PDB file of C-alpha atoms in Angstrom:
ATOM      1  CA  UNK U1312     -20.337   8.040  -0.444  1.00  0.00           C
ATOM      2  CA  UNK U1313     -21.221   5.727   2.783  1.00  0.00           C
ATOM      3  CA  UNK U1314     -18.364   3.201   2.804  1.00  0.00           C
ATOM      4  CA  UNK U1315     -20.779   0.557   4.106  1.00  0.00           C
ATOM      5  CA  UNK U1316     -21.070   0.240   0.693  1.00  0.00           C
ATOM      6  CA  UNK U1317     -17.862  -0.983   0.082  1.00  0.00           C
ATOM      7  CA  UNK U1318     -16.276  -4.117   0.226  1.00  0.00           C
ATOM      8  CA  UNK U1319     -12.985  -5.796   0.457  1.00  0.00           C
ATOM      9  CA  UNK U1320     -11.642  -8.419  -1.277  1.00  0.00           C
ATOM     10  CA  UNK U1321      -7.328  -9.512  -1.528  1.00  0.00           C
ATOM     11  CA  UNK U1322      -5.524  -8.642  -4.458  1.00  0.00           C
ATOM     12  CA  UNK U1323      -5.315 -12.550  -6.040  1.00  0.00           C
ATOM     13  CA  UNK U1324      -6.372 -14.022  -9.594  1.00  0.00           C
ATOM     14  CA  UNK U1325      -9.808 -13.714  -9.149  1.00  0.00           C
ATOM     15  CA  UNK U1326      -9.389 -10.099  -8.435  1.00  0.00           C
ATOM     16  CA  UNK U1327      -6.753  -9.199 -10.992  1.00  0.00           C
ATOM     17  CA  UNK U1328      -8.807  -8.219 -13.599  1.00  0.00           C
ATOM     18  CA  UNK U1329     -10.706  -5.395 -11.724  1.00  0.00           C
ATOM     19  CA  UNK U1330      -6.974  -4.161 -10.146  1.00  0.00           C
ATOM     20  CA  UNK U1331      -5.325  -4.342 -13.835  1.00  0.00           C
ATOM     21  CA  UNK U1332      -8.616  -2.128 -14.936  1.00  0.00           C
ATOM     22  CA  UNK U1333      -7.743   0.676 -12.113  1.00  0.00           C
ATOM     23  CA  UNK U1334      -4.048   0.887 -12.761  1.00  0.00           C
ATOM     24  CA  UNK U1335      -4.703   1.304 -16.650  1.00  0.00           C
ATOM     25  CA  UNK U1336      -7.569   4.003 -16.171  1.00  0.00           C
ATOM     26  CA  UNK U1337      -4.855   5.679 -13.947  1.00  0.00           C
ATOM     27  CA  UNK U1338      -1.781   5.574 -16.250  1.00  0.00           C
ATOM     28  CA  UNK U1339      -0.251   2.559 -14.742  1.00  0.00           C
ATOM     29  CA  UNK U1340      -0.381   4.496 -11.270  1.00  0.00           C
ATOM     30  CA  UNK U1341       2.339   7.273 -11.092  1.00  0.00           C
ATOM     31  CA  UNK U1342       3.631   6.687 -14.799  1.00  0.00           C
ATOM     32  CA  UNK U1343       3.426   2.560 -15.000  1.00  0.00           C
ATOM     33  CA  UNK U1344       4.350   1.660 -11.652  1.00  0.00           C
ATOM     34  CA  UNK U1345       1.968  -0.793 -11.459  1.00  0.00           C
ATOM     35  CA  UNK U1346       2.587  -1.234  -7.550  1.00  0.00           C
ATOM     36  CA  UNK U1347       5.580  -2.485  -8.356  1.00  0.00           C
ATOM     37  CA  UNK U1348       7.945   0.070  -6.404  1.00  0.00           C
ATOM     38  CA  UNK U1349       8.661  -1.052  -3.179  1.00  0.00           C
ATOM     39  CA  UNK U1350       8.832  -4.943  -4.113  1.00  0.00           C
ATOM     40  CA  UNK U1351      12.738  -5.781  -4.620  1.00  0.00           C
ATOM     41  CA  UNK U1352      12.414  -5.701  -8.140  1.00  0.00           C
ATOM     42  CA  UNK U1353      11.530  -1.579  -7.896  1.00  0.00           C
ATOM     43  CA  UNK U1354      11.175   0.504 -10.810  1.00  0.00           C
ATOM     44  CA  UNK U1355      13.301   2.702 -12.187  1.00  0.00           C
ATOM     45  CA  UNK U1356      14.774   4.254 -16.165  1.00  0.00           C
ATOM     46  CA  UNK U1357      15.406   0.615 -17.072  1.00  0.00           C
ATOM     47  CA  UNK U1358      11.624  -0.252 -16.530  1.00  0.00           C
ATOM     48  CA  UNK U1359       8.344  -0.301 -18.829  1.00  0.00           C
ATOM     49  CA  UNK U1360       5.370  -0.520 -17.664  1.00  0.00           C
ATOM     50  CA  UNK U1361       4.240  -3.559 -19.800  1.00  0.00           C
ATOM     51  CA  UNK U1362       7.255  -5.164 -17.480  1.00  0.00           C
ATOM     52  CA  UNK U1363       5.855  -4.108 -14.326  1.00  0.00           C
ATOM     53  CA  UNK U1364       2.449  -4.929 -15.034  1.00  0.00           C
ATOM     54  CA  UNK U1365       4.015  -8.818 -15.918  1.00  0.00           C
ATOM     55  CA  UNK U1366       6.341  -8.886 -12.821  1.00  0.00           C
ATOM     56  CA  UNK U1367       3.562  -7.820 -10.740  1.00  0.00           C
ATOM     57  CA  UNK U1368       1.226 -10.101 -12.298  1.00  0.00           C
ATOM     58  CA  UNK U1369       3.933 -12.674 -11.356  1.00  0.00           C
ATOM     59  CA  UNK U1370       3.873 -12.039  -7.860  1.00  0.00           C
ATOM     60  CA  UNK U1371       0.026 -12.109  -7.744  1.00  0.00           C
ATOM     61  CA  UNK U1372       0.247 -15.367  -9.104  1.00  0.00           C
ATOM     62  CA  UNK U1373       2.953 -16.657  -7.039  1.00  0.00           C
ATOM     63  CA  UNK U1374       0.770 -15.518  -3.624  1.00  0.00           C
ATOM     64  CA  UNK U1375       4.147 -12.907  -3.551  1.00  0.00           C
ATOM     65  CA  UNK U1376       1.947  -9.644  -3.863  1.00  0.00           C
ATOM     66  CA  UNK U1377      -0.439  -8.658  -0.722  1.00  0.00           C
ATOM     67  CA  UNK U1378      -3.064  -6.019  -0.884  1.00  0.00           C
ATOM     68  CA  UNK U1379      -6.675  -4.869   0.465  1.00  0.00           C
ATOM     69  CA  UNK U1380      -8.568  -4.188  -2.710  1.00  0.00           C
ATOM     70  CA  UNK U1381     -12.020  -2.213  -2.093  1.00  0.00           C
ATOM     71  CA  UNK U1382     -14.501  -2.188  -4.501  1.00  0.00           C
ATOM     72  CA  UNK U1383     -17.782  -0.512  -5.115  1.00  0.00           C
ATOM     73  CA  UNK U1384     -19.732  -3.662  -6.724  1.00  0.00           C
ATOM     74  CA  UNK U1385     -17.169  -4.805  -9.535  1.00  0.00           C
ATOM     75  CA  UNK U1386     -15.147  -1.759  -9.459  1.00  0.00           C
ATOM     76  CA  UNK U1387     -11.690  -1.783  -7.799  1.00  0.00           C
ATOM     77  CA  UNK U1388     -11.615   2.243  -5.966  1.00  0.00           C
ATOM     78  CA  UNK U1389      -8.206   1.767  -4.048  1.00  0.00           C
ATOM     79  CA  UNK U1390      -5.948  -0.722  -2.126  1.00  0.00           C
ATOM     80  CA  UNK U1391      -3.775  -0.536   0.232  1.00  0.00           C
ATOM     81  CA  UNK U1392      -0.366  -2.880  -0.578  1.00  0.00           C
ATOM     82  CA  UNK U1393       0.831  -4.796   2.537  1.00  0.00           C
ATOM     83  CA  UNK U1394       3.541  -7.269   3.589  1.00  0.00           C
ATOM     84  CA  UNK U1395       6.251  -8.974   5.198  1.00  0.00           C
ATOM     85  CA  UNK U1396       9.465  -6.646   4.990  1.00  0.00           C
ATOM     86  CA  UNK U1397      11.244  -8.998   2.519  1.00  0.00           C
ATOM     87  CA  UNK U1398       8.285  -8.421   0.123  1.00  0.00           C
ATOM     88  CA  UNK U1399       8.465  -5.097   0.554  1.00  0.00           C
ATOM     89  CA  UNK U1400      11.921  -3.956   1.096  1.00  0.00           C
ATOM     90  CA  UNK U1401      12.006  -0.701  -0.483  1.00  0.00           C
ATOM     91  CA  UNK U1402      11.068   2.378   1.395  1.00  0.00           C
ATOM     92  CA  UNK U1403      11.230   6.059   1.165  1.00  0.00           C
ATOM     93  CA  UNK U1404      13.921   7.805   3.439  1.00  0.00           C
ATOM     94  CA  UNK U1405      15.624   4.570   3.783  1.00  0.00           C
ATOM     95  CA  UNK U1406      18.662   6.192   5.468  1.00  0.00           C
ATOM     96  CA  UNK U1407      17.062   7.962   7.985  1.00  0.00           C
ATOM     97  CA  UNK U1408      14.424   4.661   9.048  1.00  0.00           C
ATOM     98  CA  UNK U1409      17.935   2.819   9.253  1.00  0.00           C
ATOM     99  CA  UNK U1410      19.562   5.025  11.481  1.00  0.00           C
ATOM    100  CA  UNK U1411      16.630   5.331  13.881  1.00  0.00           C
ATOM    101  CA  UNK U1412      15.299   1.014  13.660  1.00  0.00           C
ATOM    102  CA  UNK U1413      15.451  -0.743  16.317  1.00  0.00           C
ATOM    103  CA  UNK U1414      13.471  -3.828  15.145  1.00  0.00           C
ATOM    104  CA  UNK U1415      11.940  -5.277  11.901  1.00  0.00           C
ATOM    105  CA  UNK U1416       8.394  -5.011  11.946  1.00  0.00           C
ATOM    106  CA  UNK U1417       6.581  -8.378  10.611  1.00  0.00           C
ATOM    107  CA  UNK U1418       4.645  -6.547   8.046  1.00  0.00           C
ATOM    108  CA  UNK U1419       4.667  -3.218   6.319  1.00  0.00           C
ATOM    109  CA  UNK U1420       1.847  -0.779   4.752  1.00  0.00           C
ATOM    110  CA  UNK U1421       3.459   0.008   1.614  1.00  0.00           C
ATOM    111  CA  UNK U1422       1.338   2.019  -0.950  1.00  0.00           C
ATOM    112  CA  UNK U1423      -1.817   3.229  -0.514  1.00  0.00           C
ATOM    113  CA  UNK U1424      -3.921   4.059  -3.858  1.00  0.00           C
ATOM    114  CA  UNK U1425      -7.775   5.137  -4.715  1.00  0.00           C
ATOM    115  CA  UNK U1426      -8.422   6.172  -8.053  1.00  0.00           C
ATOM    116  CA  UNK U1427      -9.472   9.466  -9.572  1.00  0.00           C
ATOM    117  CA  UNK U1428     -12.785  10.215  -8.709  1.00  0.00           C
ATOM    118  CA  UNK U1429     -12.596   8.235  -5.418  1.00  0.00           C
ATOM    119  CA  UNK U1430     -10.017  10.008  -3.407  1.00  0.00           C
ATOM    120  CA  UNK U1431     -11.378  12.011   0.108  1.00  0.00           C
ATOM    121  CA  UNK U1432     -14.263   9.400   0.210  1.00  0.00           C
ATOM    122  CA  UNK U1433     -12.956   7.056   2.688  1.00  0.00           C
ATOM    123  CA  UNK U1434     -11.613   4.415   0.023  1.00  0.00           C
ATOM    124  CA  UNK U1435      -8.156   4.858   1.828  1.00  0.00           C
ATOM    125  CA  UNK U1436      -9.825   3.948   5.131  1.00  0.00           C
ATOM    126  CA  UNK U1437     -11.488   1.182   4.102  1.00  0.00           C
ATOM    127  CA  UNK U1438      -8.243  -0.150   2.509  1.00  0.00           C
ATOM    128  CA  UNK U1439      -5.633   0.104   5.464  1.00  0.00           C
ATOM    129  CA  UNK U1440      -8.801  -1.193   7.799  1.00  0.00           C
ATOM    130  CA  UNK U1441      -8.722  -4.598   5.046  1.00  0.00           C
ATOM    131  CA  UNK U1442      -5.068  -5.034   5.630  1.00  0.00           C
ATOM    132  CA  UNK U1443      -5.290  -4.670   9.124  1.00  0.00           C
ATOM    133  CA  UNK U1444      -7.805  -7.410   8.876  1.00  0.00           C
ATOM    134  CA  UNK U1445      -6.260  -9.610   6.240  1.00  0.00           C
ATOM    135  CA  UNK U1446      -2.756  -9.488   8.390  1.00  0.00           C
ATOM    136  CA  UNK U1447      -4.895 -10.409  11.811  1.00  0.00           C
ATOM    137  CA  UNK U1448      -5.806 -13.654   9.204  1.00  0.00           C
ATOM    138  CA  UNK U1449      -2.321 -14.110   8.228  1.00  0.00           C
ATOM    139  CA  UNK U1450      -1.394 -14.334  11.993  1.00  0.00           C
ATOM    140  CA  UNK U1451      -0.772 -11.051  13.076  1.00  0.00           C
ATOM    141  CA  UNK U1452       1.920  -9.325  14.554  1.00  0.00           C
ATOM    142  CA  UNK U1453       3.915  -5.626  14.075  1.00  0.00           C
ATOM    143  CA  UNK U1454       2.909  -3.698  11.418  1.00  0.00           C
ATOM    144  CA  UNK U1455       4.984  -0.186  10.318  1.00  0.00           C
ATOM    145  CA  UNK U1456       3.539   2.462   8.154  1.00  0.00           C
ATOM    146  CA  UNK U1457       5.290   5.295   6.858  1.00  0.00           C
ATOM    147  CA  UNK U1458       2.644   8.050   6.115  1.00  0.00           C
ATOM    148  CA  UNK U1459       2.678  11.930   5.677  1.00  0.00           C
ATOM    149  CA  UNK U1460       0.109  14.620   6.812  1.00  0.00           C
ATOM    150  CA  UNK U1461      -2.289  14.814   4.088  1.00  0.00           C
ATOM    151  CA  UNK U1462      -2.123  18.588   3.975  1.00  0.00           C
ATOM    152  CA  UNK U1463       1.713  18.503   3.056  1.00  0.00           C
ATOM    153  CA  UNK U1464       0.944  16.256   0.141  1.00  0.00           C
ATOM    154  CA  UNK U1465      -1.783  16.660  -2.652  1.00  0.00           C
ATOM    155  CA  UNK U1466      -4.182  13.344  -2.404  1.00  0.00           C
ATOM    156  CA  UNK U1467      -2.665  11.970  -5.775  1.00  0.00           C
ATOM    157  CA  UNK U1468       0.575  11.511  -3.976  1.00  0.00           C
ATOM    158  CA  UNK U1469       0.100  10.136  -0.565  1.00  0.00           C
ATOM    159  CA  UNK U1470       0.963   6.635  -1.833  1.00  0.00           C
ATOM    160  CA  UNK U1471       2.073   5.890   2.071  1.00  0.00           C
ATOM    161  CA  UNK U1472      -1.882   7.261   3.034  1.00  0.00           C
ATOM    162  CA  UNK U1473      -2.380   9.726   5.432  1.00  0.00           C
ATOM    163  CA  UNK U1474      -1.287  10.068   8.859  1.00  0.00           C
ATOM    164  CA  UNK U1475      -4.271  11.014  10.030  1.00  0.00           C
ATOM    165  CA  UNK U1476      -6.014   7.905   8.653  1.00  0.00           C
ATOM    166  CA  UNK U1477      -3.746   5.692  10.330  1.00  0.00           C
ATOM    167  CA  UNK U1478      -3.962   7.316  13.859  1.00  0.00           C
ATOM    168  CA  UNK U1479      -7.681   7.128  13.352  1.00  0.00           C
ATOM    169  CA  UNK U1480      -7.161   3.109  13.007  1.00  0.00           C
ATOM    170  CA  UNK U1481      -4.804   2.583  16.093  1.00  0.00           C
ATOM    171  CA  UNK U1482      -1.508   3.346  14.811  1.00  0.00           C
ATOM    172  CA  UNK U1483       1.525   5.824  16.951  1.00  0.00           C
ATOM    173  CA  UNK U1484       4.013   8.184  15.786  1.00  0.00           C
ATOM    174  CA  UNK U1485       6.706   6.193  16.377  1.00  0.00           C
ATOM    175  CA  UNK U1486       9.965   8.698  14.754  1.00  0.00           C
ATOM    176  CA  UNK U1487      10.041  11.033  12.060  1.00  0.00           C
ATOM    177  CA  UNK U1488      12.157  10.130   9.156  1.00  0.00           C
ATOM    178  CA  UNK U1489      11.032  12.918   6.212  1.00  0.00           C
ATOM    179  CA  UNK U1490      10.238  16.543   6.190  1.00  0.00           C
ATOM    180  CA  UNK U1491       6.221  14.996   6.694  1.00  0.00           C
ATOM    181  CA  UNK U1492       6.840  11.294   6.603  1.00  0.00           C
ATOM    182  CA  UNK U1493       7.075   9.383   9.799  1.00  0.00           C
ATOM    183  CA  UNK U1494       7.528   5.606  11.024  1.00  0.00           C
ATOM    184  CA  UNK U1495       3.744   4.533  12.429  1.00  0.00           C
ATOM    185  CA  UNK U1496       3.387   1.351  14.129  1.00  0.00           C
ATOM    186  CA  UNK U1497       0.924  -1.238  15.894  1.00  0.00           C
ATOM    187  CA  UNK U1498       0.541  -4.551  16.922  1.00  0.00           C
ATOM    188  CA  UNK U1499      -2.185  -6.773  15.568  1.00  0.00           C
ATOM    189  CA  UNK U1500      -3.736  -9.428  17.256  1.00  0.00           C
ATOM    190  CA  UNK U1501      -4.318 -12.853  15.251  1.00  0.00           C
ATOM    191  CA  UNK U1502      -7.386 -14.056  14.756  1.00  0.00           C
TER     192      UNK U1502
END
């Protein structure tokens, strides 16, 4: 499928129904996360999928959840979640991350998700490029991501995205924080 047929829209109340439909078609994403795992509330044993859904919707309604959604027609196929560190404070490999941290980025790329049946078709790359474009529109700044090598994890579990996708879009490796996970960074100019 050609990437040119995709469109990118922000997660907001108008795109919520399509986002929710994708999440529901995919078991709430990772068993009911609803893309809440990197927000301050997080997810865990005491949280239900319905609570995560309601928390995500509340964040969308208050413009406190950012994501670039990839569409084919009216169907949402995937997304790239981004936001300032206060919006997305939870990251994997936190101890290793903090040990080598020298500065706090302006923006973080957190969850990259593509629904079943659409993986390895360029959706994640379109979503990441869309997130960078939205970051530029929001004033730009330093951006970090935490991807893994695509050959180290199955496509369904690359929730931070593939390292090669980030590098193709101009990110550079900063440091390793896990067996296969990297901190990658780039500066996005405002537009």
